[in-house]
Amino acid sequence: NLGGNELTAAGAAAIGSGQLAELTSLNLDGNAIGAEGAARLMSSAVAPRLESLNLESCEIGTEGAQAIAQCRFARLKSLELNSNDITAAGVAARAASSAFQNLEELVLSYNPIGDDGLRAIAECAGLAKLKKLSLNRVEATSAGVQALASSPHLSKLEQLELSGNEIGLVGAAALSQSQSLARLSTLHANDAGVSSSDAENMLKSRFGDNVYV
């Protein structure tokens, strides 16, 4: 855990220098490694062995997300990329990659990926093992939520976080009627336009008591 240590791209390169080749979990939360640091880390011997990677608030941007998408992860199960100013283009690169076949947790909250980002996730066959998806405050609307709800690739999803997006009744209806989200049992949708009793009842009727609006 190297979170909050004021590391830069040079520090990220040092981590990937080969001395830590057996590392399986890496937390760089809050270090401004930027896109360059992400790229240098992803091209190192460390990256393919990682099972958990946290790059929250690392200023990697879309370019850094694209570098991550090019890495050949063999074991990665958890990837946290929240608060990095990643756009839909960064998500699309990741969705087009075959590097995330074992991913079970994906955190993209507080990135302006919008509906196009949600559509890219929904269309990604490589996310078939995903159990937790965090998309809080990503500037999405009901259109993006409808894409998620109809995705044939998210059938193993157990927890979905959509707080702070403009879901509304249309999005709530799409989720509650989804045939794909059969295993979903926890839904976070605070401040998402679904606080009315009709929307809440609709969602709880489908997903149970672990619905937070």
Short mmCIF file of C-alpha atoms in Angstrom, two decimals:
data_model
loop_
_atom_site.label_atom_id
_atom_site.label_comp_id
_atom_site.label_asym_id
_atom_site.label_seq_id
_atom_site.Cartn_x
_atom_site.Cartn_y
_atom_site.Cartn_z
CA ASN A 1 0.00 0.00 0.00
CA LEU A 2 1.70 3.17 -1.25
CA GLY A 3 -1.35 5.42 -1.21
CA GLY A 4 -0.78 9.12 -0.59
CA ASN A 5 3.01 9.04 -0.80
CA GLU A 6 3.44 11.84 -3.35
CA LEU A 7 4.84 9.48 -5.97
CA THR A 8 5.24 10.67 -9.55
CA ALA A 9 5.76 8.89 -12.85
CA ALA A 10 9.35 8.19 -11.82
CA GLY A 11 8.12 6.44 -8.69
CA ALA A 12 5.71 4.31 -10.70
CA ALA A 13 8.58 3.35 -13.00
CA ALA A 14 10.68 2.36 -10.00
CA ILE A 15 7.92 0.07 -8.73
CA GLY A 16 7.94 -1.68 -12.08
CA SER A 17 11.72 -1.96 -12.23
CA GLY A 18 11.73 -5.68 -11.51
CA GLN A 19 12.46 -5.80 -7.79
CA LEU A 20 8.78 -6.33 -7.03
CA ALA A 21 7.97 -8.79 -9.78
CA GLU A 22 6.11 -11.10 -7.38
CA LEU A 23 3.73 -8.33 -6.23
CA THR A 24 0.03 -9.29 -6.49
CA SER A 25 -1.67 -6.22 -4.96
CA LEU A 26 -0.77 -2.57 -5.56
CA ASN A 27 -2.43 0.55 -4.12
CA LEU A 28 -1.21 3.90 -5.46
CA ASP A 29 -4.29 5.87 -4.42
CA GLY A 30 -3.69 9.62 -4.41
CA ASN A 31 -0.30 9.65 -6.12
CA ALA A 32 0.00 11.91 -9.17
CA ILE A 33 1.72 9.38 -11.42
CA GLY A 34 -0.17 10.63 -14.48
CA ALA A 35 -0.55 8.91 -17.82
CA GLU A 36 3.21 8.47 -18.13
CA GLY A 37 3.43 6.67 -14.82
CA ALA A 38 0.53 4.42 -15.70
CA ALA A 39 2.12 3.54 -19.04
CA ARG A 40 5.51 2.77 -17.48
CA LEU A 41 3.92 0.64 -14.79
CA MET A 42 1.81 -1.28 -17.31
CA SER A 43 4.85 -2.09 -19.45
CA SER A 44 6.71 -3.52 -16.47
CA ALA A 45 7.07 -7.09 -15.23
CA VAL A 46 4.88 -6.27 -12.22
CA ALA A 47 1.60 -5.58 -14.02
CA PRO A 48 0.80 -9.04 -15.48
CA ARG A 49 0.97 -10.65 -12.02
CA LEU A 50 -1.32 -8.18 -10.27
CA GLU A 51 -4.62 -9.40 -8.85
CA SER A 52 -5.64 -6.03 -7.39
CA LEU A 53 -4.75 -2.54 -8.67
CA ASN A 54 -5.92 0.75 -7.14
CA LEU A 55 -5.10 3.90 -9.11
CA GLU A 56 -7.75 6.16 -7.60
CA SER A 57 -6.99 9.88 -7.98
CA CYS A 58 -3.71 9.30 -9.80
CA GLU A 59 -4.36 11.83 -12.59
CA ILE A 60 -3.94 9.20 -15.29
CA GLY A 61 -6.70 10.56 -17.55
CA THR A 62 -7.97 8.87 -20.70
CA GLU A 63 -4.43 8.31 -21.99
CA GLY A 64 -3.52 6.40 -18.85
CA ALA A 65 -6.68 4.32 -19.08
CA GLN A 66 -5.77 3.42 -22.64
CA ALA A 67 -2.31 2.33 -21.48
CA ILE A 68 -3.93 0.08 -18.88
CA ALA A 69 -6.12 -1.44 -21.57
CA GLN A 70 -3.02 -2.50 -23.51
CA CYS A 71 -1.57 -4.46 -20.61
CA ARG A 72 -1.92 -8.24 -20.59
CA PHE A 73 -3.34 -8.93 -17.14
CA ALA A 74 -3.44 -12.64 -16.44
CA ARG A 75 -4.84 -12.50 -12.90
CA LEU A 76 -6.40 -9.09 -12.29
CA LYS A 77 -9.65 -9.33 -10.31
CA SER A 78 -10.05 -5.79 -8.92
CA LEU A 79 -9.39 -2.49 -10.72
CA GLU A 80 -10.09 0.90 -9.13
CA LEU A 81 -9.79 3.95 -11.38
CA ASN A 82 -12.15 6.44 -9.78
CA SER A 83 -11.49 10.19 -9.94
CA ASN A 84 -9.03 10.20 -12.84
CA ASP A 85 -10.80 12.37 -15.43
CA ILE A 86 -11.25 9.35 -17.69
CA THR A 87 -13.67 9.86 -20.58
CA ALA A 88 -15.73 7.42 -22.63
CA ALA A 89 -12.75 6.92 -24.96
CA GLY A 90 -10.76 5.47 -22.08
CA VAL A 91 -13.57 3.09 -21.20
CA ALA A 92 -13.98 2.08 -24.84
CA ALA A 93 -10.29 1.14 -25.03
CA ARG A 94 -10.68 -1.02 -21.96
CA ALA A 95 -13.87 -2.58 -23.28
CA ALA A 96 -12.16 -3.48 -26.54
CA SER A 97 -9.28 -5.13 -24.70
CA SER A 98 -9.08 -8.83 -23.90
CA ALA A 99 -6.97 -8.10 -20.82
CA PHE A 100 -9.74 -8.19 -18.22
CA GLN A 101 -11.16 -11.68 -18.56
CA ASN A 102 -10.91 -12.39 -14.81
CA LEU A 103 -12.04 -9.00 -13.52
CA GLU A 104 -14.63 -9.19 -10.74
CA GLU A 105 -14.62 -5.59 -9.48
CA LEU A 106 -14.43 -2.42 -11.59
CA VAL A 107 -14.58 1.05 -10.03
CA LEU A 108 -14.95 4.01 -12.40
CA SER A 109 -16.83 6.47 -10.20
CA TYR A 110 -16.26 10.22 -10.53
CA ASN A 111 -15.06 10.04 -14.13
CA PRO A 112 -16.99 11.86 -16.90
CA ILE A 113 -17.60 8.76 -19.00
CA GLY A 114 -21.30 9.50 -19.64
CA ASP A 115 -23.73 7.25 -21.46
CA ASP A 116 -21.15 6.31 -24.10
CA GLY A 117 -18.96 4.91 -21.34
CA LEU A 118 -21.81 2.83 -19.96
CA ARG A 119 -22.60 1.55 -23.45
CA ALA A 120 -18.97 0.51 -23.90
CA ILE A 121 -19.10 -1.43 -20.64
CA ALA A 122 -22.39 -3.05 -21.61
CA GLU A 123 -20.95 -4.23 -24.92
CA CYS A 124 -17.79 -5.70 -23.40
CA ALA A 125 -17.85 -9.50 -23.49
CA GLY A 126 -14.60 -9.52 -21.52
CA LEU A 127 -16.40 -8.38 -18.36
CA ALA A 128 -18.47 -11.53 -18.07
CA LYS A 129 -17.06 -12.35 -14.61
CA LEU A 130 -17.77 -8.92 -13.14
CA LYS A 131 -19.50 -9.00 -9.74
CA LYS A 132 -19.20 -5.36 -8.64
CA LEU A 133 -19.47 -2.28 -10.84
CA SER A 134 -19.14 1.22 -9.36
CA LEU A 135 -20.31 4.08 -11.56
CA ASN A 136 -21.21 6.84 -9.10
CA ARG A 137 -21.36 10.35 -10.57
CA VAL A 138 -20.18 9.55 -14.07
CA GLU A 139 -22.60 11.94 -15.85
CA ALA A 140 -24.83 9.11 -17.06
CA THR A 141 -28.57 9.18 -17.76
CA SER A 142 -31.31 6.62 -18.20
CA ALA A 143 -29.99 5.86 -21.70
CA GLY A 144 -26.73 4.49 -20.33
CA VAL A 145 -28.53 2.59 -17.60
CA GLN A 146 -30.80 0.99 -20.18
CA ALA A 147 -27.69 -0.26 -22.00
CA LEU A 148 -26.36 -1.84 -18.79
CA ALA A 149 -29.72 -3.40 -18.00
CA SER A 150 -29.92 -5.08 -21.41
CA SER A 151 -26.29 -6.24 -21.53
CA PRO A 152 -25.86 -10.00 -21.99
CA HIS A 153 -22.38 -9.75 -20.46
CA LEU A 154 -23.27 -8.62 -16.93
CA SER A 155 -25.25 -11.64 -15.80
CA LYS A 156 -22.91 -12.29 -12.83
CA LEU A 157 -23.15 -8.75 -11.47
CA GLU A 158 -24.10 -8.72 -7.78
CA GLN A 159 -23.53 -5.07 -6.82
CA LEU A 160 -24.15 -1.97 -8.92
CA GLU A 161 -23.49 1.62 -7.85
CA LEU A 162 -25.14 4.42 -9.83
CA SER A 163 -25.53 7.22 -7.28
CA GLY A 164 -25.38 10.78 -8.54
CA ASN A 165 -26.51 10.00 -12.10
CA GLU A 166 -29.76 11.09 -13.76
CA ILE A 167 -31.38 7.66 -13.82
CA GLY A 168 -34.98 8.66 -13.24
CA LEU A 169 -38.02 6.44 -13.50
CA VAL A 170 -37.05 5.28 -16.98
CA GLY A 171 -33.72 3.97 -15.73
CA ALA A 172 -35.31 2.43 -12.65
CA ALA A 173 -37.82 0.61 -14.84
CA ALA A 174 -35.06 -0.69 -17.10
CA LEU A 175 -33.17 -2.09 -14.12
CA SER A 176 -36.23 -3.64 -12.50
CA GLN A 177 -37.28 -5.30 -15.77
CA SER A 178 -33.80 -6.49 -16.74
CA GLN A 179 -33.49 -10.14 -17.64
CA SER A 180 -29.70 -9.94 -17.59
CA LEU A 181 -29.18 -8.72 -14.02
CA ALA A 182 -30.49 -11.91 -12.44
CA ARG A 183 -27.87 -12.01 -9.66
CA LEU A 184 -27.96 -8.33 -8.71
CA SER A 185 -28.76 -8.03 -5.00
CA THR A 186 -27.28 -4.64 -4.01
CA LEU A 187 -28.04 -1.37 -5.78
CA HIS A 188 -26.87 2.12 -4.80
CA ALA A 189 -28.81 4.89 -6.53
CA ASN A 190 -28.78 7.83 -4.12
CA ASP A 191 -29.38 11.26 -5.65
CA ALA A 192 -30.27 9.63 -8.95
CA GLY A 193 -33.87 10.71 -9.45
CA VAL A 194 -35.32 7.48 -8.11
CA SER A 195 -36.27 8.56 -4.60
CA SER A 196 -40.02 8.50 -5.25
CA SER A 197 -41.94 5.73 -3.56
CA ASP A 198 -42.92 4.26 -6.95
CA ALA A 199 -39.31 3.97 -8.10
CA GLU A 200 -38.07 2.67 -4.76
CA ASN A 201 -40.82 0.06 -4.55
CA MET A 202 -40.15 -0.99 -8.12
CA LEU A 203 -36.47 -1.54 -7.44
CA LYS A 204 -36.90 -3.22 -4.05
CA SER A 205 -39.54 -5.51 -5.46
CA ARG A 206 -36.95 -6.77 -7.94
CA PHE A 207 -33.67 -6.61 -6.02
CA GLY A 208 -34.69 -6.84 -2.35
CA ASP A 209 -33.94 -4.64 0.64
CA ASN A 210 -30.37 -3.77 -0.33
CA VAL A 211 -31.54 -0.93 -2.55
CA TYR A 212 -30.29 2.47 -1.44
CA VAL A 213 -32.00 5.52 -2.94
#
